[in-house]
Short mmCIF file of C-alpha atoms in Angstrom, two decimals:
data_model
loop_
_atom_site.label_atom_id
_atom_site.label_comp_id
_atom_site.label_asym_id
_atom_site.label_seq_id
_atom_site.Cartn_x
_atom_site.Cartn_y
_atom_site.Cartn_z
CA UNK A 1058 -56.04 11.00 -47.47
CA UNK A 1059 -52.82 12.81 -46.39
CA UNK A 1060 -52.86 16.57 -47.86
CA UNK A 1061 -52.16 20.11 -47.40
CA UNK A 1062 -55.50 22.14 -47.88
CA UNK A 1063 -55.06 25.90 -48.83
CA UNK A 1064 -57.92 28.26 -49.27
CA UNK A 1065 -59.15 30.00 -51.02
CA UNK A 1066 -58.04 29.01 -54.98
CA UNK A 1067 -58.60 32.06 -55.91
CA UNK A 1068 -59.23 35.69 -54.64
CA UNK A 1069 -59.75 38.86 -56.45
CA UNK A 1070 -58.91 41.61 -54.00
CA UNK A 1071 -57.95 45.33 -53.24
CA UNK A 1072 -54.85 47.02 -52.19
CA UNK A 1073 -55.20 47.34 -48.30
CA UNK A 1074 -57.53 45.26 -47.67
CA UNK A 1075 -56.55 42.66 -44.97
CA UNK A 1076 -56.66 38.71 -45.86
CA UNK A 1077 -55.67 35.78 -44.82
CA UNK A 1078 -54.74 32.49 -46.99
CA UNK A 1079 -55.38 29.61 -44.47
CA UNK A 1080 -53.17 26.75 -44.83
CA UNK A 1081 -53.72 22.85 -42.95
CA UNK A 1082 -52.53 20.15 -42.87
CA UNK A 1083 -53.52 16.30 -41.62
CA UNK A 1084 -50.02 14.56 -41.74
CA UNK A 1085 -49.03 15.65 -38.07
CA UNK A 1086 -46.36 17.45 -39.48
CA UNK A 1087 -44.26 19.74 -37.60
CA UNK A 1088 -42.87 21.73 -40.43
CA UNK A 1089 -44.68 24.00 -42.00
CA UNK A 1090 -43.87 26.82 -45.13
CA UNK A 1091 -45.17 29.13 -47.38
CA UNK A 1092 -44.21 30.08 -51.10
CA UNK A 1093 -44.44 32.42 -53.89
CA UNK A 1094 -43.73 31.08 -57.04
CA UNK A 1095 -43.83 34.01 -59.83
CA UNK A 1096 -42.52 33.74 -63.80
CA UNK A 1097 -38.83 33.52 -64.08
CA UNK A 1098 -38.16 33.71 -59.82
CA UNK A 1099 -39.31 30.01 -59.06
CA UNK A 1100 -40.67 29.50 -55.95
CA UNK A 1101 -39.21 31.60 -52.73
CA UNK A 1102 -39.55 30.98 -49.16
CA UNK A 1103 -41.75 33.59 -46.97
CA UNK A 1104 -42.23 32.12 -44.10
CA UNK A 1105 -41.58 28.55 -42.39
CA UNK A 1106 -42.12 27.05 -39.05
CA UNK A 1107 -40.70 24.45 -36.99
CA UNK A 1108 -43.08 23.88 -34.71
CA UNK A 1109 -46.35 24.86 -32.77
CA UNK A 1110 -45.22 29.04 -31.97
CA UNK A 1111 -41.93 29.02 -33.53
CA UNK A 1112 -41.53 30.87 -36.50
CA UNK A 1113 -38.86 32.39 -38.33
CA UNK A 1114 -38.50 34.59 -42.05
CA UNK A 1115 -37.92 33.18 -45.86
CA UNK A 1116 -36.66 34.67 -47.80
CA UNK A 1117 -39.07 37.19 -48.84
CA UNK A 1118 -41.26 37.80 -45.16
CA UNK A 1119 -41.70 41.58 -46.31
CA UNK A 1120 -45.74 42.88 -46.11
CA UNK A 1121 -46.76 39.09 -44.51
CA UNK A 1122 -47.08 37.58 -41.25
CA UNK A 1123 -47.67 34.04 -40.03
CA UNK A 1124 -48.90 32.30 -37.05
CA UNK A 1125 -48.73 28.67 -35.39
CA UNK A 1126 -51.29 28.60 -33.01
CA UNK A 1127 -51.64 25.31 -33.40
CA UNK A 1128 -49.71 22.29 -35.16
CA UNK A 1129 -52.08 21.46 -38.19
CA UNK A 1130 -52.69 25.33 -39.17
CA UNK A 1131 -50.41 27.90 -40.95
CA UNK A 1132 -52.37 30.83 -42.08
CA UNK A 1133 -50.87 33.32 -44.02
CA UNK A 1134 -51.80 37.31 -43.61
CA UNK A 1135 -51.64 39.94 -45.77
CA UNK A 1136 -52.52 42.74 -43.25
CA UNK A 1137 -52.40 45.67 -46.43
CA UNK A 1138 -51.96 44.13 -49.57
CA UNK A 1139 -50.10 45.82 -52.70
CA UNK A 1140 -49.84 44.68 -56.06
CA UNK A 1141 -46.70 43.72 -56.07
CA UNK A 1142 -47.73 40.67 -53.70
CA UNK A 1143 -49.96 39.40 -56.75
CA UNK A 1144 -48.61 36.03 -57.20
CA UNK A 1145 -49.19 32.38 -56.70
CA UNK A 1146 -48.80 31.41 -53.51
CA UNK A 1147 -47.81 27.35 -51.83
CA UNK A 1148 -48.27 26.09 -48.20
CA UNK A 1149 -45.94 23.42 -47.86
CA UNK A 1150 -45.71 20.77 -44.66
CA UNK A 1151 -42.96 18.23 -43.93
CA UNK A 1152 -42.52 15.35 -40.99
CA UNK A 1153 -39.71 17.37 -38.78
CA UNK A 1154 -37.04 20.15 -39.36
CA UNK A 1155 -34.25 16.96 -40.82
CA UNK A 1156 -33.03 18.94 -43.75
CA UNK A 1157 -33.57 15.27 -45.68
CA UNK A 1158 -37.74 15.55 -45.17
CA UNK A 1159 -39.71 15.94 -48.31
CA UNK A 1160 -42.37 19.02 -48.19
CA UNK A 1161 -45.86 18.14 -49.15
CA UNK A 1162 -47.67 21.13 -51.44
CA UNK A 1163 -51.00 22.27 -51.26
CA UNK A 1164 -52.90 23.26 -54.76
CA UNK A 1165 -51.72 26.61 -54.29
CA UNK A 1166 -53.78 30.48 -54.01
CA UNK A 1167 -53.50 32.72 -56.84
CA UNK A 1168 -54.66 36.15 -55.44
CA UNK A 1169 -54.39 39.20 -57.71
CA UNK A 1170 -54.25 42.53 -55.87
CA UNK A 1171 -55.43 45.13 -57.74
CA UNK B 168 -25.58 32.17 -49.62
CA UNK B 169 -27.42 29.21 -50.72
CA UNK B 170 -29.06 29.36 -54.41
CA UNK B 171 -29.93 27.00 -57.05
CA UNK B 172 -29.57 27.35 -60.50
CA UNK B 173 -31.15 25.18 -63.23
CA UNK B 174 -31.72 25.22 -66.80
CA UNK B 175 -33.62 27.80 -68.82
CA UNK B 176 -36.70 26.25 -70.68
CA UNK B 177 -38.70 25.77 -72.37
CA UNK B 178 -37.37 22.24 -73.25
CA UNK B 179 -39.70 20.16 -76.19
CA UNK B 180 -38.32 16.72 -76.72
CA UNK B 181 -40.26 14.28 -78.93
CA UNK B 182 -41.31 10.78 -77.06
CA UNK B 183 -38.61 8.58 -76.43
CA UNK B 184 -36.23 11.14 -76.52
CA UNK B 185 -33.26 11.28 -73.75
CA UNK B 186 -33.84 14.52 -71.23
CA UNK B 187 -30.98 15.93 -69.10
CA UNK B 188 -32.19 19.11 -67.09
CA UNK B 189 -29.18 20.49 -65.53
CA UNK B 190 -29.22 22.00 -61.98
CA UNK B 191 -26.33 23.29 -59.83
CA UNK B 192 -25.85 24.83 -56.50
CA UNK B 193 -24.27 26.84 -53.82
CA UNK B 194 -24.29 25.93 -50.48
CA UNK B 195 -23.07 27.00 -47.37
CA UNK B 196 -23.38 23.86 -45.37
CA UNK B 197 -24.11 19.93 -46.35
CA UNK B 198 -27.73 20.20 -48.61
CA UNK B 199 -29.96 17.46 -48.71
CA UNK B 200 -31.16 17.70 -52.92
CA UNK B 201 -34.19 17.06 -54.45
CA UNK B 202 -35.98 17.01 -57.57
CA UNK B 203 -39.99 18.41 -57.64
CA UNK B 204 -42.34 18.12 -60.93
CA UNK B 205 -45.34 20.15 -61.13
CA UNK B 206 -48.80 20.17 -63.43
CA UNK B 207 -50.61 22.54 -64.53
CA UNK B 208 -52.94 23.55 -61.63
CA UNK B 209 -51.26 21.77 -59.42
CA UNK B 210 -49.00 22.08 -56.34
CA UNK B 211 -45.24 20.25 -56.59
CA UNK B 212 -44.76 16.80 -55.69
CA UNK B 213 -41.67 14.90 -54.72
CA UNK B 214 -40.04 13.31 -57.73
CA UNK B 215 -36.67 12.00 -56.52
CA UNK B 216 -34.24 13.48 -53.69
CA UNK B 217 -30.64 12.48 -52.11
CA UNK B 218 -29.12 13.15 -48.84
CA UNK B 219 -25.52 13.10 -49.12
CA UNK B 220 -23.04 13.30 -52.20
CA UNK B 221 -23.03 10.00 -54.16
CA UNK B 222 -26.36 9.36 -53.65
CA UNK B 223 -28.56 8.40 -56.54
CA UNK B 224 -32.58 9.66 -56.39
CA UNK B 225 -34.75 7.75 -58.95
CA UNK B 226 -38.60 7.44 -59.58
CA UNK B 227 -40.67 6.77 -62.45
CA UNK B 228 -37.48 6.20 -64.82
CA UNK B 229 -35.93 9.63 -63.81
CA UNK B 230 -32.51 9.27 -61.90
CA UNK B 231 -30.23 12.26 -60.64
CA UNK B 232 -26.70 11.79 -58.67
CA UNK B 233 -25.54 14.10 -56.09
CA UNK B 234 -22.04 15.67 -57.19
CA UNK B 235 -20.19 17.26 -54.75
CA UNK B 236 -16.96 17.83 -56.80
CA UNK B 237 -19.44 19.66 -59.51
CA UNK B 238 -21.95 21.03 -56.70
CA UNK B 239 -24.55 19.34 -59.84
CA UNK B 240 -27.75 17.57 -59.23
CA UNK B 241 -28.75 17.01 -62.99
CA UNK B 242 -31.75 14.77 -63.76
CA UNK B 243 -31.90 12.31 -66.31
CA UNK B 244 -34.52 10.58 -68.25
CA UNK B 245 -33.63 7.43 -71.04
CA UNK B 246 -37.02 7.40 -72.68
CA UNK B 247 -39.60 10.40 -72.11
CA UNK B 248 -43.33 10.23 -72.39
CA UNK B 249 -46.36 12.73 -73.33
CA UNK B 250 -47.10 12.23 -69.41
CA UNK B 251 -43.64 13.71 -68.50
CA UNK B 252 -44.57 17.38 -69.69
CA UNK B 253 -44.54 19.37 -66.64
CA UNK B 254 -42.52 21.74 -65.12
CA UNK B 255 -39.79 20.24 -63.23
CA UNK B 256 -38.09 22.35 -60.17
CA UNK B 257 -34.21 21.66 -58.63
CA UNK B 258 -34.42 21.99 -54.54
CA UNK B 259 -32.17 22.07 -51.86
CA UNK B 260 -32.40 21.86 -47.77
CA UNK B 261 -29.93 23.48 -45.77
CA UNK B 262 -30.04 23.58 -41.78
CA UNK B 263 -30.41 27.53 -40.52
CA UNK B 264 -29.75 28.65 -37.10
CA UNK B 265 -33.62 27.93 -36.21
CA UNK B 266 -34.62 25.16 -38.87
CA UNK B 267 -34.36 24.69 -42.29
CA UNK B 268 -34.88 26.80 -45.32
CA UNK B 269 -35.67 25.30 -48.85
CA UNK B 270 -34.18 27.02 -52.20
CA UNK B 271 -35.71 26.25 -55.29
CA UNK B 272 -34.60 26.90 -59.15
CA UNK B 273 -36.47 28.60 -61.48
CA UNK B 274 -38.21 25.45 -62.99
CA UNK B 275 -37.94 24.56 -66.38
CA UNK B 276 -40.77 23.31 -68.42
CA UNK B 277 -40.78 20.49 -70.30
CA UNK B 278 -43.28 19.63 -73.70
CA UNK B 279 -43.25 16.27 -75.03
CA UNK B 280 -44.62 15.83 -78.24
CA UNK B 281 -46.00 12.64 -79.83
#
């Protein structure tokens, strides 16, 4: 079955304590994203990714980093979290970087920071 | 910039009833549009998208025309159902200098009621 798997669901964390939200997909997609969707804001764009290594900002890249090691993985890291990054956060995947692709959504993280 | 803007919610419509959620947009460049629905604990899926102005998107009885003159992508429904009630996101895709960034509306949540 074709899907984006994020994990965890759900994490109950610290402020400053590193984590990572790993992200894959089994599409063979090149494109790859990440989202926080909080009340009233919709869902912004923190990082995406074109391809294996190439990476660029979302609009909101502040306090996370991404990597693209390889093409199925996206992790997303939270290298000190702060409670402002509690949120619900999306890994998103699409065929190729033609603006007229369709993302695919994983299930979605909600981590609270506390 | 590019931004989306779509209608405040909550929206409750009764079954059967007609459903316009209105979305417009600002873009720099030519946008591909799309339409997402989302459940509750669930990630967004694809409900209907178009490439170029003109184009009609429909799925599952929902329809939504690209307007260029209006910079609109409103969806429509004739007859909704209990199984519509969701939360229902306005998207567009714009090329960037590396790739392509996605802008999403604030959503707008949807109730029908038997």
């Amino acid at each position: 079955e074709a899907q984006v798997t994020q994990n965890p669901r759900y994490l109950i964390t610290v402020t400053g304590k590193k984590l990572t939200v790993t992200c894959s997909q089994n599409m063979n997609h090149e494109y790859m994203s990440w989202y926080r969707q909080d009340p009233g804001l919709g869902l912004r764009q923190i990082y995406y990714s074109m391809n294996v290594e190439v990476t660029d900002k979302g609009d909101v890249p502040e306090g996370y980093k991404v990597s693209r090691k390889e093409k199925r993985n996206f992790p997303l890291i939270l290298e000190s979290p702060s409670p402002n990054q509690t949120s619900l956060y999306f890994c998103a995947s699409s065929l190729s970087m033609r603006e007229n692709q369709p993302q695919h959504f994983g299930d979605g993280t909600r981590l609270s920071i506390l | 910039g590019n931004s989306v803007t779509q209608m405040e919610g909550p929206v409750t419509l009764s079954e059967e009833a007609f459903l316009t959620i209105n979305c417009t947009y600002t873009a720099t460049g030519y946008p591909s549009l799309f339409w997402y629905v989302q459940y509750p604990g669930e990630g967004l899926q694809l409900l209907l998208k178009a490439t170029k102005a003109d184009d009609k998107g429909s799925n599952k009885g929902f329809e939504a025309t690209y307007r260029k003159e209006t910079t609109s992508f409103h969806l429509e429904k004739g007859s909704v159902q209990v199984s519509d009630s969701a939360v229902y996101f306005c998207a567009l895709s714009d090329r960037s200098r590396t790739g392509n960034q996605f802008y999403f509306g604030t959503g707008t949540s949807l109730t029908v009621i038997p």
